[in-house]
């Protein structure tokens, strides 16, 4: 949905064609979420189907231009004004991986956590370096400001992930210590079958025989 509304936001600035929209989308987000032209045109077709954009005209090079409609502007305004829904969070590969690693035979979950922490910290350092470069000069236009916001979101996200990984490791350590200090369960008494009677079973009484 972010691609759908992102394209509408770009079209609100004026008619655009597919490749132009892709370039401007990636410029605004610092190529954090790269698009391909096919994805852009597929989204434009759906927007046109829903009456949110129309094919406007062609430029001098023969590119088909798309323009936002009044319904598209209303959709865009609603998107800006409505909070992002967190009641159905997207699937997180790392959370799923750790959940499946718990108790999985032959998997050292602490090694998985340590490897991920190393990768996450490295990514956070790279984002911080990019942010320092972006702040070396005052952002000159809206694309540079937008890229700075995206960078800072990535930094905060990496910091939160690193803290969560520390928390996961600490919890695993506490659970392991608790397991070693718990008293061993007392052995259960063996199950016995029903008691047998010591009295002899009486002989079966047959029909009396007649005399010869």
PDB file of C-alpha atoms in Angstrom:
ATOM      1  CA  UNK A   1       0.000   0.000   0.000  1.00  0.00           C
ATOM      2  CA  UNK A   2       2.927   2.392   0.602  1.00  0.00           C
ATOM      3  CA  UNK A   3       3.904   2.127  -3.077  1.00  0.00           C
ATOM      4  CA  UNK A   4       0.346   2.820  -4.143  1.00  0.00           C
ATOM      5  CA  UNK A   5       0.075   5.949  -2.026  1.00  0.00           C
ATOM      6  CA  UNK A   6       3.656   6.975  -2.665  1.00  0.00           C
ATOM      7  CA  UNK A   7       2.927   7.152  -6.379  1.00  0.00           C
ATOM      8  CA  UNK A   8      -0.209   9.177  -5.699  1.00  0.00           C
ATOM      9  CA  UNK A   9       1.843  11.633  -3.641  1.00  0.00           C
ATOM     10  CA  UNK A  10       4.299  12.075  -6.508  1.00  0.00           C
ATOM     11  CA  UNK A  11       1.503  12.479  -9.052  1.00  0.00           C
ATOM     12  CA  UNK A  12      -0.039  15.228  -6.953  1.00  0.00           C
ATOM     13  CA  UNK A  13       2.946  17.353  -7.965  1.00  0.00           C
ATOM     14  CA  UNK A  14       1.999  16.928 -11.618  1.00  0.00           C
ATOM     15  CA  UNK A  15       1.641  14.295 -14.371  1.00  0.00           C
ATOM     16  CA  UNK A  16       4.438  11.721 -14.534  1.00  0.00           C
ATOM     17  CA  UNK A  17       5.280   8.605 -16.550  1.00  0.00           C
ATOM     18  CA  UNK A  18       6.340   5.257 -15.107  1.00  0.00           C
ATOM     19  CA  UNK A  19      10.137   5.505 -15.233  1.00  0.00           C
ATOM     20  CA  UNK A  20       9.983   9.041 -13.897  1.00  0.00           C
ATOM     21  CA  UNK A  21       7.859   7.905 -10.964  1.00  0.00           C
ATOM     22  CA  UNK A  22      10.295   5.102 -10.167  1.00  0.00           C
ATOM     23  CA  UNK A  23      13.267   7.502 -10.214  1.00  0.00           C
ATOM     24  CA  UNK A  24      11.530  10.053  -8.004  1.00  0.00           C
ATOM     25  CA  UNK A  25      10.275   7.393  -5.551  1.00  0.00           C
ATOM     26  CA  UNK A  26      13.789   5.993  -5.114  1.00  0.00           C
ATOM     27  CA  UNK A  27      15.276   9.478  -4.852  1.00  0.00           C
ATOM     28  CA  UNK A  28      12.804  10.413  -2.118  1.00  0.00           C
ATOM     29  CA  UNK A  29      13.519   7.231  -0.117  1.00  0.00           C
ATOM     30  CA  UNK A  30      17.251   6.978  -0.842  1.00  0.00           C
ATOM     31  CA  UNK A  31      16.723   3.750  -2.831  1.00  0.00           C
ATOM     32  CA  UNK A  32      15.958   1.983   0.436  1.00  0.00           C
ATOM     33  CA  UNK A  33      13.024   0.231  -1.241  1.00  0.00           C
ATOM     34  CA  UNK A  34      13.980  -0.043  -4.928  1.00  0.00           C
ATOM     35  CA  UNK A  35      11.222  -0.453  -7.499  1.00  0.00           C
ATOM     36  CA  UNK A  36      11.222  -1.922 -10.966  1.00  0.00           C
ATOM     37  CA  UNK A  37       9.351  -0.367 -13.845  1.00  0.00           C
ATOM     38  CA  UNK A  38       6.985  -3.325 -14.127  1.00  0.00           C
ATOM     39  CA  UNK A  39       5.942  -2.896 -10.498  1.00  0.00           C
ATOM     40  CA  UNK A  40       5.284   0.799 -11.090  1.00  0.00           C
ATOM     41  CA  UNK A  41       3.127   0.225 -14.156  1.00  0.00           C
ATOM     42  CA  UNK A  42       1.215  -2.595 -12.461  1.00  0.00           C
ATOM     43  CA  UNK A  43       0.396  -0.226  -9.600  1.00  0.00           C
ATOM     44  CA  UNK A  44      -0.586   2.524 -12.028  1.00  0.00           C
ATOM     45  CA  UNK A  45      -2.962   0.137 -13.808  1.00  0.00           C
ATOM     46  CA  UNK A  46      -4.667  -0.663 -10.513  1.00  0.00           C
ATOM     47  CA  UNK A  47      -4.887   3.012  -9.601  1.00  0.00           C
ATOM     48  CA  UNK A  48      -6.438   3.708 -12.996  1.00  0.00           C
ATOM     49  CA  UNK A  49      -8.880   0.829 -12.521  1.00  0.00           C
ATOM     50  CA  UNK A  50      -9.918   2.317  -9.157  1.00  0.00           C
ATOM     51  CA  UNK A  51     -10.413   5.775 -10.678  1.00  0.00           C
ATOM     52  CA  UNK A  52      -7.556   7.346  -8.722  1.00  0.00           C
ATOM     53  CA  UNK A  53      -5.413   8.216 -11.765  1.00  0.00           C
ATOM     54  CA  UNK A  54      -6.032   8.687 -15.475  1.00  0.00           C
ATOM     55  CA  UNK A  55      -3.839   8.630 -18.540  1.00  0.00           C
ATOM     56  CA  UNK A  56      -3.385  12.313 -19.222  1.00  0.00           C
ATOM     57  CA  UNK A  57      -1.318  12.783 -22.344  1.00  0.00           C
ATOM     58  CA  UNK A  58       2.094  12.034 -23.830  1.00  0.00           C
ATOM     59  CA  UNK A  59       5.303  13.991 -23.444  1.00  0.00           C
ATOM     60  CA  UNK A  60       7.640  14.961 -26.299  1.00  0.00           C
ATOM     61  CA  UNK A  61       9.336  11.557 -26.149  1.00  0.00           C
ATOM     62  CA  UNK A  62       6.050   9.657 -26.423  1.00  0.00           C
ATOM     63  CA  UNK A  63       5.835   8.602 -22.758  1.00  0.00           C
ATOM     64  CA  UNK A  64       2.304   8.113 -21.475  1.00  0.00           C
ATOM     65  CA  UNK A  65       1.691  10.530 -18.622  1.00  0.00           C
ATOM     66  CA  UNK A  66      -0.542   9.720 -15.645  1.00  0.00           C
ATOM     67  CA  UNK A  67      -2.424  12.330 -13.619  1.00  0.00           C
ATOM     68  CA  UNK A  68      -4.109  12.083 -10.246  1.00  0.00           C
ATOM     69  CA  UNK A  69      -7.907  12.483 -10.084  1.00  0.00           C
ATOM     70  CA  UNK A  70     -10.049  14.148  -7.412  1.00  0.00           C
ATOM     71  CA  UNK A  71     -10.767  10.717  -5.959  1.00  0.00           C
ATOM     72  CA  UNK A  72      -7.039  10.093  -5.932  1.00  0.00           C
ATOM     73  CA  UNK A  73      -6.436  13.297  -3.980  1.00  0.00           C
ATOM     74  CA  UNK A  74      -9.117  12.310  -1.475  1.00  0.00           C
ATOM     75  CA  UNK A  75      -7.506   8.876  -1.106  1.00  0.00           C
ATOM     76  CA  UNK A  76      -4.111  10.495  -0.564  1.00  0.00           C
ATOM     77  CA  UNK A  77      -5.468  12.932   2.058  1.00  0.00           C
ATOM     78  CA  UNK A  78      -7.081  10.026   3.906  1.00  0.00           C
ATOM     79  CA  UNK A  79      -3.773   8.119   3.848  1.00  0.00           C
ATOM     80  CA  UNK A  80      -1.881  11.050   5.319  1.00  0.00           C
ATOM     81  CA  UNK A  81      -4.490  11.593   8.036  1.00  0.00           C
ATOM     82  CA  UNK A  82      -4.961   7.929   9.060  1.00  0.00           C
ATOM     83  CA  UNK A  83      -2.410   6.325  11.423  1.00  0.00           C
ATOM     84  CA  UNK A  84      -0.545   3.289  10.120  1.00  0.00           C
ATOM     85  CA  UNK A  85      -2.359   0.188  11.369  1.00  0.00           C
ATOM     86  CA  UNK A  86      -0.255  -1.837  13.827  1.00  0.00           C
ATOM     87  CA  UNK A  87      -2.960  -4.344  14.774  1.00  0.00           C
ATOM     88  CA  UNK A  88      -1.776  -6.696  11.997  1.00  0.00           C
ATOM     89  CA  UNK A  89       2.013  -6.281  11.944  1.00  0.00           C
ATOM     90  CA  UNK A  90       3.890  -7.566   8.907  1.00  0.00           C
ATOM     91  CA  UNK A  91       5.745 -10.855   9.233  1.00  0.00           C
ATOM     92  CA  UNK A  92       9.210 -10.336  10.658  1.00  0.00           C
ATOM     93  CA  UNK A  93      11.705 -12.926   9.424  1.00  0.00           C
ATOM     94  CA  UNK A  94      14.013 -12.526  12.421  1.00  0.00           C
ATOM     95  CA  UNK A  95      11.221 -13.015  14.967  1.00  0.00           C
ATOM     96  CA  UNK A  96       9.982 -16.089  13.089  1.00  0.00           C
ATOM     97  CA  UNK A  97      13.532 -17.483  12.881  1.00  0.00           C
ATOM     98  CA  UNK A  98      14.143 -17.163  16.635  1.00  0.00           C
ATOM     99  CA  UNK A  99      10.706 -18.563  17.462  1.00  0.00           C
ATOM    100  CA  UNK A 100      11.429 -21.629  15.335  1.00  0.00           C
ATOM    101  CA  UNK A 101      14.987 -21.973  16.674  1.00  0.00           C
ATOM    102  CA  UNK A 102      13.764 -22.387  20.256  1.00  0.00           C
ATOM    103  CA  UNK A 103      14.056 -26.089  20.982  1.00  0.00           C
ATOM    104  CA  UNK A 104      14.983 -26.992  17.407  1.00  0.00           C
ATOM    105  CA  UNK A 105      17.344 -29.990  17.430  1.00  0.00           C
ATOM    106  CA  UNK A 106      20.926 -29.155  16.522  1.00  0.00           C
ATOM    107  CA  UNK A 107      20.391 -25.370  16.582  1.00  0.00           C
ATOM    108  CA  UNK A 108      22.412 -23.147  18.908  1.00  0.00           C
ATOM    109  CA  UNK A 109      19.983 -20.283  19.324  1.00  0.00           C
ATOM    110  CA  UNK A 110      22.542 -18.145  21.148  1.00  0.00           C
ATOM    111  CA  UNK A 111      24.863 -18.450  18.141  1.00  0.00           C
ATOM    112  CA  UNK A 112      21.955 -17.372  15.909  1.00  0.00           C
ATOM    113  CA  UNK A 113      21.381 -14.331  18.132  1.00  0.00           C
ATOM    114  CA  UNK A 114      25.055 -13.374  18.199  1.00  0.00           C
ATOM    115  CA  UNK A 115      25.386 -13.614  14.408  1.00  0.00           C
ATOM    116  CA  UNK A 116      22.294 -11.442  13.930  1.00  0.00           C
ATOM    117  CA  UNK A 117      23.488  -8.912  16.510  1.00  0.00           C
ATOM    118  CA  UNK A 118      26.794  -8.535  14.659  1.00  0.00           C
ATOM    119  CA  UNK A 119      24.941  -7.923  11.386  1.00  0.00           C
ATOM    120  CA  UNK A 120      22.474  -5.480  12.976  1.00  0.00           C
ATOM    121  CA  UNK A 121      25.187  -3.424  14.687  1.00  0.00           C
ATOM    122  CA  UNK A 122      27.158  -3.279  11.434  1.00  0.00           C
ATOM    123  CA  UNK A 123      24.050  -2.026   9.580  1.00  0.00           C
ATOM    124  CA  UNK A 124      23.423   0.569  12.299  1.00  0.00           C
ATOM    125  CA  UNK A 125      26.994   1.845  11.949  1.00  0.00           C
ATOM    126  CA  UNK A 126      26.583   2.107   8.177  1.00  0.00           C
ATOM    127  CA  UNK A 127      23.313   4.044   8.555  1.00  0.00           C
ATOM    128  CA  UNK A 128      24.912   6.369  11.101  1.00  0.00           C
ATOM    129  CA  UNK A 129      27.791   7.061   8.736  1.00  0.00           C
ATOM    130  CA  UNK A 130      25.356   7.873   5.928  1.00  0.00           C
ATOM    131  CA  UNK A 131      23.474  10.196   8.268  1.00  0.00           C
ATOM    132  CA  UNK A 132      26.701  12.047   9.125  1.00  0.00           C
ATOM    133  CA  UNK A 133      27.385  12.493   5.418  1.00  0.00           C
ATOM    134  CA  UNK A 134      23.845  13.757   4.857  1.00  0.00           C
ATOM    135  CA  UNK A 135      24.232  16.289   7.673  1.00  0.00           C
ATOM    136  CA  UNK A 136      27.639  17.503   6.494  1.00  0.00           C
ATOM    137  CA  UNK A 137      25.713  19.996   4.402  1.00  0.00           C
ATOM    138  CA  UNK A 138      22.295  21.397   5.223  1.00  0.00           C
ATOM    139  CA  UNK A 139      19.678  19.417   3.229  1.00  0.00           C
ATOM    140  CA  UNK A 140      19.038  21.479   0.127  1.00  0.00           C
ATOM    141  CA  UNK A 141      15.710  20.056  -1.058  1.00  0.00           C
ATOM    142  CA  UNK A 142      12.772  17.916  -0.048  1.00  0.00           C
ATOM    143  CA  UNK A 143      14.354  14.727  -1.382  1.00  0.00           C
ATOM    144  CA  UNK A 144      17.389  15.160   0.882  1.00  0.00           C
ATOM    145  CA  UNK A 145      15.162  15.878   3.893  1.00  0.00           C
ATOM    146  CA  UNK A 146      13.033  12.823   3.105  1.00  0.00           C
ATOM    147  CA  UNK A 147      16.138  10.628   2.782  1.00  0.00           C
ATOM    148  CA  UNK A 148      17.377  11.896   6.150  1.00  0.00           C
ATOM    149  CA  UNK A 149      14.069  10.907   7.771  1.00  0.00           C
ATOM    150  CA  UNK A 150      14.274   7.439   6.242  1.00  0.00           C
ATOM    151  CA  UNK A 151      17.866   7.049   7.440  1.00  0.00           C
ATOM    152  CA  UNK A 152      16.950   8.002  10.994  1.00  0.00           C
ATOM    153  CA  UNK A 153      14.067   5.529  10.970  1.00  0.00           C
ATOM    154  CA  UNK A 154      16.478   2.782   9.898  1.00  0.00           C
ATOM    155  CA  UNK A 155      18.886   3.751  12.693  1.00  0.00           C
ATOM    156  CA  UNK A 156      16.151   3.675  15.349  1.00  0.00           C
ATOM    157  CA  UNK A 157      14.890   0.361  13.993  1.00  0.00           C
ATOM    158  CA  UNK A 158      18.380  -1.182  14.138  1.00  0.00           C
ATOM    159  CA  UNK A 159      18.896   0.120  17.677  1.00  0.00           C
ATOM    160  CA  UNK A 160      15.584  -1.400  18.792  1.00  0.00           C
ATOM    161  CA  UNK A 161      16.463  -4.718  17.137  1.00  0.00           C
ATOM    162  CA  UNK A 162      19.850  -4.826  18.882  1.00  0.00           C
ATOM    163  CA  UNK A 163      18.178  -4.185  22.269  1.00  0.00           C
ATOM    164  CA  UNK A 164      15.612  -6.898  21.557  1.00  0.00           C
ATOM    165  CA  UNK A 165      18.369  -9.395  20.710  1.00  0.00           C
ATOM    166  CA  UNK A 166      20.103  -8.568  24.013  1.00  0.00           C
ATOM    167  CA  UNK A 167      16.798  -9.166  25.778  1.00  0.00           C
ATOM    168  CA  UNK A 168      16.316 -12.525  24.006  1.00  0.00           C
ATOM    169  CA  UNK A 169      19.769 -13.713  25.026  1.00  0.00           C
ATOM    170  CA  UNK A 170      19.256 -12.634  28.638  1.00  0.00           C
ATOM    171  CA  UNK A 171      15.937 -14.452  28.790  1.00  0.00           C
ATOM    172  CA  UNK A 172      17.481 -17.635  27.424  1.00  0.00           C
ATOM    173  CA  UNK A 173      20.250 -17.441  30.026  1.00  0.00           C
ATOM    174  CA  UNK A 174      17.721 -17.021  32.848  1.00  0.00           C
ATOM    175  CA  UNK A 175      15.637 -19.925  31.587  1.00  0.00           C
ATOM    176  CA  UNK A 176      18.728 -22.138  31.345  1.00  0.00           C
ATOM    177  CA  UNK A 177      19.773 -21.239  34.902  1.00  0.00           C
ATOM    178  CA  UNK A 178      16.274 -21.914  36.194  1.00  0.00           C
ATOM    179  CA  UNK A 179      16.267 -25.324  34.526  1.00  0.00           C
ATOM    180  CA  UNK A 180      19.550 -26.331  36.230  1.00  0.00           C
ATOM    181  CA  UNK A 181      18.429 -25.219  39.703  1.00  0.00           C
ATOM    182  CA  UNK A 182      15.021 -26.891  39.710  1.00  0.00           C
ATOM    183  CA  UNK A 183      14.908 -30.000  41.940  1.00  0.00           C
ATOM    184  CA  UNK A 184      14.696 -33.279  40.114  1.00  0.00           C
ATOM    185  CA  UNK A 185      11.163 -34.661  40.098  1.00  0.00           C
ATOM    186  CA  UNK A 186      10.526 -37.506  42.530  1.00  0.00           C
ATOM    187  CA  UNK A 187      10.167 -40.900  40.870  1.00  0.00           C
ATOM    188  CA  UNK A 188       6.613 -42.077  40.614  1.00  0.00           C
ATOM    189  CA  UNK A 189       5.509 -45.323  42.193  1.00  0.00           C
ATOM    190  CA  UNK A 190       5.109 -48.081  39.596  1.00  0.00           C
ATOM    191  CA  UNK A 191       1.581 -48.775  38.540  1.00  0.00           C
ATOM    192  CA  UNK A 192       0.195 -52.101  39.776  1.00  0.00           C
ATOM    193  CA  UNK A 193      -2.511 -54.235  38.292  1.00  0.00           C
ATOM    194  CA  UNK A 194      -5.594 -55.382  40.188  1.00  0.00           C
ATOM    195  CA  UNK A 195      -4.854 -57.552  43.231  1.00  0.00           C
ATOM    196  CA  UNK A 196      -5.385 -61.262  42.739  1.00  0.00           C
ATOM    197  CA  UNK A 197      -7.506 -63.245  45.237  1.00  0.00           C
ATOM    198  CA  UNK A 198      -5.649 -65.870  47.270  1.00  0.00           C
ATOM    199  CA  UNK A 199      -8.739 -68.163  47.400  1.00  0.00           C
ATOM    200  CA  UNK A 200      -8.899 -70.979  44.933  1.00  0.00           C
ATOM    201  CA  UNK A 201     -11.486 -70.811  42.258  1.00  0.00           C
ATOM    202  CA  UNK A 202     -14.141 -73.415  43.012  1.00  0.00           C
ATOM    203  CA  UNK A 203     -14.384 -76.331  40.619  1.00  0.00           C
ATOM    204  CA  UNK A 204     -17.121 -76.172  38.079  1.00  0.00           C
ATOM    205  CA  UNK A 205     -20.167 -78.223  39.104  1.00  0.00           C
ATOM    206  CA  UNK A 206     -21.436 -80.438  36.386  1.00  0.00           C
ATOM    207  CA  UNK A 207     -24.694 -82.379  36.003  1.00  0.00           C
ATOM    208  CA  UNK A 208     -24.967 -85.369  38.406  1.00  0.00           C
ATOM    209  CA  UNK A 209     -24.359 -88.719  36.716  1.00  0.00           C
ATOM    210  CA  UNK A 210     -27.010 -91.296  36.816  1.00  0.00           C
ATOM    211  CA  UNK A 211     -26.454 -94.769  38.374  1.00  0.00           C
ATOM    212  CA  UNK A 212     -25.464 -97.720  36.204  1.00  0.00           C
TER     213      UNK A 212
END
